[in-house]
Amino acid sequence: MRQLDVINPRNGRVDCHIDCLDAGAVAARVRELRRAQAVWRDAGVDYRCEQLQQWREAIAANRNAIGEALCVDTGRRLFAHFEVQKILDLIDHWTTRAPALLATPEEAASGLLPSVRYRHELVPYQLVGIISPWNVPLILALIDAIPALLAGCAVLLKPSEVTPRFAVPLRASLEGIAGLADVVGIVTGDAETGIAMIDEVDAICFTGSVATGRKVGAQAAARFMPAFLELGGKDPAIVMPGADLDNAARAIIRSAVGMTGQACQSLERIYVHETIHDQLLATLLQHLETVTINWPDMSRGQIGPLIFASQGDTVQRQIDDAVARGATIHCGGRIEYHDGGSWYPPTVLTGVSHDMAVMREETFGPLIPIMPFATEEEALRLANDSEFGLSAAVFSASDEESERIARALNVGAVSINDASLTALVNDVEKNSFCYSGLGGSRMGDSGLSRFLRKRALLRQTVPAAPIDIFDESGMSP
């Protein structure tokens, strides 16, 4: 079997190897999952909730092993262990909501043909495939898997080949939970394995880049199956006169720089009214003085390494392009290499414009490009000048002004006087606009209902109509 080397992001060394499952191995695992799914589906939602709660207990018991594996995967410790806690919270949330969402609908009469009584059955997709990314490996795998399992689906999960280590203790946590273990498959591999998965499953959840998302969507469309795509972002923030600039600076830095900017909902474009531009810039730079990388001690500092080192080339290319076109760097601006790992310090740019890559392409790094505007109309024009439409932020002293601006933004969610709130409120449904995604929301109740189809059972309560209803002789010329 083909093997793949895995690099430690803190030291650049190969310290792990994974098997890359080929199409035949994927198909064999799929057959096992499909055989088990009918029993899982027919056991009922209460049984599935009980099984998920057992898994919660097993994850909690193994939280240190899972968290430390994630720590090696991503080069950060605090957020790695937060990911584990978030999964425990998501299981609690979904096992509370699932029984109501899966309750048998009552029989009703058709409004167009009252003699017909009908009842809906909720039919889960038999097998859901999940291809998760490297930036938030555990959460963005199980945020789809947990509701899919509760809906009655079997799940086949492939972690990113960049961050696969956590899959070992996660797989171990399933041992002893017989019913659940039979319907959860965790496979390793690269793009070849992912392509084989899409050819075998009934629905696919993919989180990653727009470029790869296009390929996933096209392959899924060829099979007439749903693709739930969570793709890139270039989230804007608009800061209006009168806004609390200290609050805005805190939120912008947390969103743009936290997680080293390696999150799709990170703020990547800051539009600030020209009358407060210099003040916001000074406030941001003051706050950033206390922000440091987590090297050499992983237990100190707020900025982890670039998980996927080649991402640093993208960040540097955008900065170099901006500087060549007249932008000014106020802090950061250059990759730091330590013991073979790559860190990018927080970088603030001014003098930027929309002919620069840094204002148009997704960065996925800790950059804060700031651009002034004169009017609300200009701010909206600039913020909406993007092929992405994931989320945005508005900072203002007026609720009326904030909501007016928010409603005019072509994005799926807007944080008001804060940023990246969708990362925290997973129970609030929202959609991705433009090239930022496709398919039902993974947030809110849709996160479960998207894995269900409706089958209608139609019962006629009067004698069936005869063929005579099509007799043309009954029509007058």
Coordinates of C-alpha atoms in Angstrom, one line a residue:
M1 CA 0.0 0.0 0.0
R2 CA 1.3 3.5 -0.9
Q3 CA 2.4 5.5 2.1
L4 CA 2.6 9.3 2.7
D5 CA 5.0 11.2 4.9
V6 CA 3.5 13.7 7.3
I7 CA 5.5 16.8 8.4
N8 CA 5.5 18.2 11.9
P9 CA 4.6 21.9 11.6
R10 CA 6.8 23.0 14.5
N11 CA 10.1 21.5 13.2
G12 CA 9.5 20.6 9.6
R13 CA 10.5 17.0 10.1
V14 CA 8.7 13.9 8.9
D15 CA 7.5 12.2 12.1
C16 CA 4.5 10.2 10.9
H17 CA 3.5 8.0 7.9
I18 CA 0.0 7.2 6.8
D19 CA -1.4 4.6 4.4
C20 CA -3.1 6.0 1.3
L21 CA -6.2 3.8 0.7
D22 CA -6.8 3.1 -3.0
A23 CA -10.2 2.8 -4.7
G24 CA -10.4 -0.9 -3.9
A25 CA -9.7 -0.5 -0.2
V26 CA -12.2 2.4 0.0
A27 CA -14.9 0.3 -1.7
A28 CA -14.3 -2.5 0.7
R29 CA -14.8 -0.2 3.7
V30 CA -17.9 1.2 2.1
R31 CA -19.5 -2.2 1.8
E32 CA -19.0 -2.8 5.5
L33 CA -20.6 0.6 6.4
R34 CA -23.6 0.1 4.1
R35 CA -24.3 -3.3 5.6
A36 CA -24.4 -1.8 9.1
Q37 CA -26.4 1.3 8.2
A38 CA -29.8 -0.2 8.0
V39 CA -29.6 -1.6 11.5
W40 CA -28.4 1.8 12.7
R41 CA -31.2 3.6 10.9
D42 CA -33.9 1.3 12.1
A43 CA -32.8 1.3 15.8
G44 CA -34.3 4.8 16.2
V45 CA -33.1 8.1 17.3
D46 CA -33.2 7.4 21.0
Y47 CA -30.8 4.5 20.5
R48 CA -28.5 6.7 18.3
C49 CA -28.5 9.4 21.0
E50 CA -27.5 6.9 23.6
Q51 CA -24.7 5.6 21.4
L52 CA -23.4 9.2 20.7
Q53 CA -23.5 9.9 24.5
Q54 CA -21.4 6.8 25.0
W55 CA -19.0 8.2 22.4
R56 CA -19.0 11.4 24.3
E57 CA -17.9 9.6 27.4
A58 CA -15.2 7.8 25.5
I59 CA -13.9 11.0 23.9
A60 CA -13.9 12.7 27.3
A61 CA -11.9 9.8 28.8
N62 CA -9.4 10.0 25.9
R63 CA -9.4 13.8 25.6
N64 CA -5.8 14.2 26.5
A65 CA -4.6 11.6 23.9
I66 CA -6.8 13.2 21.2
G67 CA -5.8 16.8 22.2
E68 CA -2.1 16.0 22.2
A69 CA -2.4 14.3 18.8
L70 CA -4.1 17.5 17.5
C71 CA -1.3 19.5 19.2
V72 CA 1.3 17.7 17.1
D73 CA -0.9 18.1 14.0
T74 CA -1.3 21.8 14.3
G75 CA 1.5 23.0 16.5
R76 CA -0.8 24.7 19.0
R77 CA -1.9 23.3 22.4
L78 CA -4.7 25.5 23.8
F79 CA -6.9 25.4 20.7
A80 CA -6.2 21.7 20.2
H81 CA -7.7 20.9 23.6
F82 CA -10.5 23.4 22.9
E83 CA -11.4 21.3 19.8
V84 CA -12.0 18.3 22.0
Q85 CA -14.2 20.2 24.4
K86 CA -16.2 21.6 21.4
I87 CA -16.9 18.1 20.2
L88 CA -18.3 17.2 23.6
D89 CA -20.5 20.3 23.5
L90 CA -21.7 19.5 19.9
I91 CA -22.7 15.9 20.9
D92 CA -24.7 17.4 23.8
H93 CA -26.3 19.9 21.5
W94 CA -27.3 17.5 18.8
T95 CA -28.5 14.7 21.1
T96 CA -30.8 17.2 22.6
R97 CA -32.1 18.5 19.3
A98 CA -32.3 15.3 17.2
P99 CA -35.4 13.7 18.8
A100 CA -37.6 16.7 17.9
L101 CA -36.1 17.1 14.4
L102 CA -36.7 13.4 13.7
A103 CA -40.2 13.1 15.2
T104 CA -42.7 11.4 12.9
P105 CA -44.8 14.0 11.2
E106 CA -48.5 13.8 11.7
E107 CA -50.8 12.7 8.8
A108 CA -52.5 15.6 7.0
A109 CA -54.8 16.3 4.1
S110 CA -53.7 17.8 0.8
G111 CA -54.9 21.4 0.4
L112 CA -55.3 20.8 -3.4
L113 CA -57.0 17.4 -3.2
P114 CA -58.5 17.0 0.3
S115 CA -59.5 13.4 -0.3
V116 CA -55.8 12.5 -0.3
R117 CA -54.2 12.1 3.1
Y118 CA -50.5 12.1 3.4
R119 CA -47.7 11.4 5.8
H120 CA -44.0 12.1 5.4
E121 CA -41.2 9.8 6.2
L122 CA -37.6 11.1 6.8
V123 CA -35.2 9.0 4.9
P124 CA -31.4 9.4 5.7
Y125 CA -28.8 9.2 3.0
Q126 CA -27.2 5.7 3.5
L127 CA -23.6 6.9 3.5
V128 CA -22.2 10.4 4.0
G129 CA -18.6 11.1 3.1
I130 CA -16.6 13.8 4.9
I131 CA -13.3 15.2 3.7
S132 CA -12.1 17.5 6.5
P133 CA -9.4 20.2 6.3
W134 CA -6.1 20.8 8.1
N135 CA -6.8 24.1 9.9
V136 CA -9.4 22.8 12.4
P137 CA -9.0 19.1 12.0
L138 CA -11.3 17.6 14.6
I139 CA -14.2 20.1 14.8
L140 CA -14.5 20.4 11.0
A141 CA -14.7 16.6 10.7
L142 CA -17.2 16.0 13.4
I143 CA -19.4 19.1 12.9
D144 CA -20.8 17.2 9.9
A145 CA -20.4 13.6 11.2
I146 CA -22.3 14.0 14.5
P147 CA -25.6 15.2 13.0
A148 CA -25.3 12.8 10.0
L149 CA -25.0 9.9 12.4
L150 CA -28.0 11.1 14.5
A151 CA -30.0 11.4 11.2
G152 CA -29.4 7.7 10.7
C153 CA -26.6 7.8 8.1
A154 CA -23.3 5.9 8.2
V155 CA -20.2 8.1 7.9
L156 CA -16.9 7.7 6.1
L157 CA -14.4 10.3 7.2
K158 CA -11.0 11.2 5.6
P159 CA -8.9 13.7 7.6
S160 CA -6.5 15.9 5.7
E161 CA -3.2 14.2 4.9
V162 CA -1.5 17.3 6.5
T163 CA -3.1 16.6 9.9
P164 CA -4.0 12.9 10.2
R165 CA -2.5 12.1 13.6
F166 CA -5.7 12.7 15.6
A167 CA -7.5 10.0 13.7
V168 CA -5.7 7.3 15.6
P169 CA -7.0 8.2 19.2
L170 CA -10.3 9.2 17.7
R171 CA -10.7 5.8 16.1
A172 CA -9.7 4.2 19.4
S173 CA -12.5 6.1 21.2
L174 CA -15.0 4.2 19.1
E175 CA -13.9 0.8 20.3
G176 CA -16.4 -0.8 22.6
I177 CA -19.3 1.2 21.2
A178 CA -20.5 -1.6 18.9
G179 CA -23.4 -0.1 17.1
L180 CA -21.7 3.2 16.5
A181 CA -18.3 1.7 15.6
D182 CA -20.0 -0.2 12.8
V183 CA -21.2 2.9 11.0
V184 CA -18.2 5.2 11.4
G185 CA -15.3 4.6 9.0
I186 CA -12.1 6.6 9.3
V187 CA -9.7 6.3 6.4
T188 CA -6.4 8.0 5.6
G189 CA -5.0 9.1 2.3
D190 CA -4.5 12.0 -0.1
A191 CA -6.5 13.4 -3.0
E192 CA -6.6 10.0 -4.7
T193 CA -8.4 8.5 -1.6
G194 CA -10.8 11.5 -1.6
I195 CA -11.7 11.0 -5.2
A196 CA -12.4 7.3 -4.5
M197 CA -14.7 8.3 -1.6
I198 CA -16.8 10.6 -3.7
D199 CA -17.4 7.8 -6.2
E200 CA -18.7 5.6 -3.4
V201 CA -20.9 7.7 -1.0
D202 CA -24.4 9.1 -1.3
A203 CA -23.6 12.7 -0.1
I204 CA -20.3 14.5 0.4
C205 CA -19.3 17.1 2.9
F206 CA -16.1 19.0 2.0
T207 CA -14.3 21.8 3.7
G208 CA -11.4 23.4 1.9
S209 CA -10.4 25.7 -0.9
V210 CA -12.6 26.9 -3.7
A211 CA -10.3 25.3 -6.3
T212 CA -10.7 21.8 -4.8
G213 CA -14.4 22.5 -3.9
R214 CA -15.1 23.0 -7.6
K215 CA -13.6 19.5 -8.4
V216 CA -15.6 17.9 -5.5
G217 CA -18.8 19.6 -6.7
A218 CA -18.3 18.6 -10.3
Q219 CA -17.6 14.9 -9.3
A220 CA -20.7 14.9 -7.1
A221 CA -22.9 16.5 -9.7
A222 CA -21.9 13.8 -12.2
R223 CA -23.4 11.3 -9.7
F224 CA -26.5 13.4 -9.0
M225 CA -25.7 13.5 -5.3
P226 CA -25.6 16.5 -2.9
A227 CA -22.3 18.2 -2.1
F228 CA -22.2 20.3 1.0
L229 CA -19.2 22.6 0.3
E230 CA -17.7 24.9 3.0
L231 CA -15.0 26.9 1.1
G232 CA -12.9 30.0 1.3
G233 CA -13.6 33.5 2.6
K234 CA -12.2 37.0 2.3
D235 CA -14.2 38.5 5.2
P236 CA -14.5 42.3 5.3
A237 CA -15.0 44.5 8.4
I238 CA -16.5 47.9 8.2
V239 CA -15.6 50.4 11.0
M240 CA -17.8 53.4 11.2
P241 CA -17.3 56.8 12.9
G242 CA -18.4 56.6 16.5
A243 CA -17.5 52.9 16.9
D244 CA -15.6 51.8 20.0
L245 CA -12.2 51.5 18.4
D246 CA -10.6 49.6 21.3
N247 CA -13.4 47.0 21.0
A248 CA -13.0 46.9 17.2
A249 CA -9.2 46.4 17.5
R250 CA -9.6 43.5 20.0
A251 CA -12.1 41.8 17.7
I252 CA -10.2 42.4 14.5
I253 CA -7.0 41.0 16.0
R254 CA -8.6 38.0 17.5
S255 CA -10.3 37.2 14.2
A256 CA -7.5 38.1 11.8
V257 CA -4.5 36.9 13.8
G258 CA -6.0 34.2 16.1
M259 CA -5.2 30.7 14.8
T260 CA -2.5 32.4 12.7
G261 CA -5.3 33.6 10.4
Q262 CA -5.8 30.0 9.3
A263 CA -9.6 30.1 9.4
C264 CA -12.1 30.7 6.6
Q265 CA -14.0 33.2 8.7
S266 CA -10.9 35.2 9.6
L267 CA -11.2 38.9 8.8
E268 CA -9.0 39.7 5.9
R269 CA -10.1 43.2 4.7
I270 CA -10.6 46.1 7.1
Y271 CA -12.4 49.2 5.8
V272 CA -12.3 52.1 8.2
H273 CA -13.8 55.6 7.8
E274 CA -11.1 58.1 6.8
T275 CA -11.7 60.2 9.9
I276 CA -10.8 57.4 12.2
H277 CA -8.3 55.6 10.1
D278 CA -5.1 56.7 11.8
Q279 CA -6.7 56.2 15.3
L280 CA -7.7 52.7 14.5
L281 CA -4.3 51.9 13.0
A282 CA -2.6 53.2 16.2
T283 CA -4.9 51.2 18.4
L284 CA -4.3 48.0 16.4
L285 CA -0.5 48.4 16.6
Q286 CA -0.7 49.1 20.3
H287 CA -2.7 45.9 20.9
L288 CA -0.3 43.9 18.7
E289 CA 2.7 44.8 20.8
T290 CA 1.7 42.1 23.2
V291 CA 1.1 39.4 20.6
T292 CA 3.9 36.8 20.2
I293 CA 4.5 33.5 18.4
N294 CA 4.3 30.3 20.5
W295 CA 8.0 29.5 20.0
P296 CA 10.2 28.2 21.6
D297 CA 7.7 27.4 24.3
M298 CA 4.4 26.1 22.9
S299 CA 2.7 27.0 26.2
R300 CA 3.4 30.7 25.6
G301 CA 2.3 33.2 22.9
Q302 CA -0.8 33.4 20.8
I303 CA 0.4 32.6 17.3
G304 CA 1.0 29.0 16.3
P305 CA 3.1 27.9 13.3
L306 CA 1.8 27.7 9.7
I307 CA 0.3 24.2 9.8
F308 CA 0.8 23.8 6.0
A309 CA 4.2 25.4 5.5
S310 CA 3.6 26.2 1.8
Q311 CA 0.8 28.5 2.8
G312 CA 3.5 30.9 3.9
D313 CA 4.5 31.3 0.2
T314 CA 1.0 32.5 -0.5
V315 CA 1.0 35.0 2.3
Q316 CA 4.5 36.3 1.4
R317 CA 3.5 36.6 -2.3
Q318 CA 0.5 38.7 -1.4
I319 CA 2.5 41.0 0.9
D320 CA 5.4 41.4 -1.6
D321 CA 2.8 42.2 -4.4
A322 CA 1.2 44.8 -2.2
V323 CA 4.5 46.5 -1.2
A324 CA 5.6 46.5 -4.9
R325 CA 2.3 48.4 -5.6
G326 CA 2.8 51.0 -2.9
A327 CA 1.5 49.4 0.3
T328 CA 3.2 50.1 3.7
I329 CA 4.1 47.4 6.3
H330 CA 3.6 48.6 9.9
C331 CA 4.6 45.4 11.6
G332 CA 5.5 41.8 10.6
G333 CA 5.8 41.2 6.9
R334 CA 8.3 38.4 6.7
I335 CA 8.1 34.6 7.6
E336 CA 10.1 33.5 10.6
Y337 CA 11.8 30.1 10.6
H338 CA 12.6 28.4 13.8
D339 CA 14.0 24.9 14.2
G340 CA 12.5 23.9 10.8
G341 CA 9.0 25.3 11.5
S342 CA 7.4 28.4 9.9
W343 CA 5.7 31.2 11.8
Y344 CA 4.2 34.3 10.3
P345 CA 4.0 37.3 12.7
P346 CA 0.9 39.6 12.7
T347 CA 1.2 41.9 9.7
V348 CA -0.6 45.2 9.3
L349 CA -0.7 46.9 5.9
T350 CA -1.9 50.3 4.8
G351 CA -2.0 52.0 1.4
V352 CA -3.7 48.9 -0.1
S353 CA -6.2 48.9 -3.0
H354 CA -8.3 46.4 -4.8
D355 CA -5.8 45.9 -7.6
M356 CA -3.6 44.0 -5.0
A357 CA -3.9 40.3 -4.5
V358 CA -4.0 40.8 -0.7
M359 CA -7.4 42.5 -1.1
R360 CA -8.9 39.9 -3.5
E361 CA -7.4 36.5 -2.9
E362 CA -7.9 34.4 0.2
T363 CA -4.8 34.8 2.4
F364 CA -5.2 32.3 5.2
G365 CA -2.6 34.0 7.3
P366 CA -2.4 36.7 10.0
L367 CA -2.7 39.8 7.8
I368 CA -4.6 43.0 8.6
P369 CA -4.8 45.2 5.4
I370 CA -6.5 48.5 6.2
M371 CA -8.2 50.7 3.6
P372 CA -10.0 54.0 4.2
F373 CA -13.4 55.0 2.9
A374 CA -15.3 58.3 2.7
T375 CA -18.9 57.2 2.6
E376 CA -21.1 54.3 3.7
E377 CA -21.8 53.6 0.0
E378 CA -18.1 53.4 -0.8
A379 CA -17.6 51.0 2.1
L380 CA -20.3 48.7 0.9
R381 CA -19.1 48.8 -2.7
L382 CA -15.6 47.8 -1.5
A383 CA -16.8 45.1 0.9
N384 CA -19.0 43.6 -1.7
D385 CA -16.3 43.7 -4.4
S386 CA -15.3 40.0 -3.9
E387 CA -16.0 36.6 -5.3
F388 CA -16.4 35.4 -1.7
G389 CA -19.4 35.7 0.6
L390 CA -18.8 33.9 3.8
S391 CA -19.2 36.4 6.6
A392 CA -18.4 39.9 7.6
A393 CA -18.2 42.3 10.6
V394 CA -19.6 45.8 11.3
F395 CA -18.5 48.1 14.1
S396 CA -20.7 51.1 14.8
A397 CA -22.2 53.1 17.7
S398 CA -25.7 52.7 16.3
D399 CA -27.7 49.5 16.1
E400 CA -29.8 51.0 13.2
E401 CA -26.6 51.9 11.3
S402 CA -25.1 48.5 12.0
E403 CA -28.1 46.5 10.8
R404 CA -28.6 48.7 7.7
I405 CA -25.0 48.1 6.7
A406 CA -25.2 44.4 7.6
R407 CA -28.3 43.9 5.4
A408 CA -26.5 45.4 2.4
L409 CA -23.5 43.0 2.7
N410 CA -23.5 40.1 0.3
V411 CA -22.5 37.5 2.8
G412 CA -24.2 34.7 4.8
A413 CA -23.5 36.1 8.3
V414 CA -22.6 39.4 9.8
S415 CA -21.1 39.9 13.3
I416 CA -22.0 43.3 14.8
N417 CA -19.5 44.9 17.1
D418 CA -17.6 41.6 17.2
A419 CA -16.0 39.3 14.6
S420 CA -16.2 35.6 13.5
L421 CA -19.1 34.9 15.8
T422 CA -20.2 32.0 13.5
A423 CA -17.3 30.0 14.9
L424 CA -18.9 30.2 18.3
V425 CA -22.7 30.0 17.6
N426 CA -23.1 26.8 15.7
D427 CA -26.8 26.6 16.5
V428 CA -27.5 29.7 14.3
E429 CA -28.3 28.8 10.7
K430 CA -26.6 30.7 7.9
N431 CA -25.6 30.1 4.3
S432 CA -22.4 30.8 2.4
F433 CA -22.8 33.2 -0.5
C434 CA -21.0 33.4 -3.8
Y435 CA -17.9 31.1 -4.0
S436 CA -17.8 30.5 -0.3
G437 CA -19.9 27.5 -0.3
L438 CA -22.8 25.4 -1.6
G439 CA -25.6 23.4 -0.1
G440 CA -27.6 23.3 3.2
S441 CA -26.1 25.0 6.2
R442 CA -24.1 23.0 8.7
M443 CA -25.2 25.5 11.3
G444 CA -28.6 25.4 13.1
D445 CA -31.2 22.7 12.6
S446 CA -30.3 22.4 8.9
G447 CA -27.0 20.8 10.0
L448 CA -29.0 17.7 10.6
S449 CA -32.0 18.0 8.3
R450 CA -29.8 18.3 5.2
F451 CA -28.9 14.6 5.6
L452 CA -32.6 13.6 5.3
R453 CA -34.9 13.3 2.3
K454 CA -38.7 13.3 2.5
R455 CA -40.7 10.3 1.3
A456 CA -44.5 11.1 0.9
L457 CA -47.0 8.3 1.6
L458 CA -50.2 9.3 -0.2
R459 CA -53.5 7.6 0.8
Q460 CA -56.6 8.2 -1.3
T461 CA -59.8 8.1 0.8
V462 CA -62.3 7.9 -2.0
P463 CA -62.6 5.5 -5.0
A464 CA -59.8 6.0 -7.5
A465 CA -60.6 8.1 -10.6
P466 CA -61.2 6.1 -13.8
I467 CA -59.5 6.5 -17.2
D468 CA -62.7 8.4 -18.3
I469 CA -61.2 11.6 -16.8
F470 CA -59.0 11.7 -19.9
D471 CA -61.9 11.1 -22.4
E472 CA -61.6 13.9 -25.0
S473 CA -65.3 13.7 -25.8
G474 CA -66.1 15.5 -22.7
M475 CA -64.5 18.7 -24.1
S476 CA -66.6 21.2 -26.0
P477 CA -65.0 22.7 -29.2

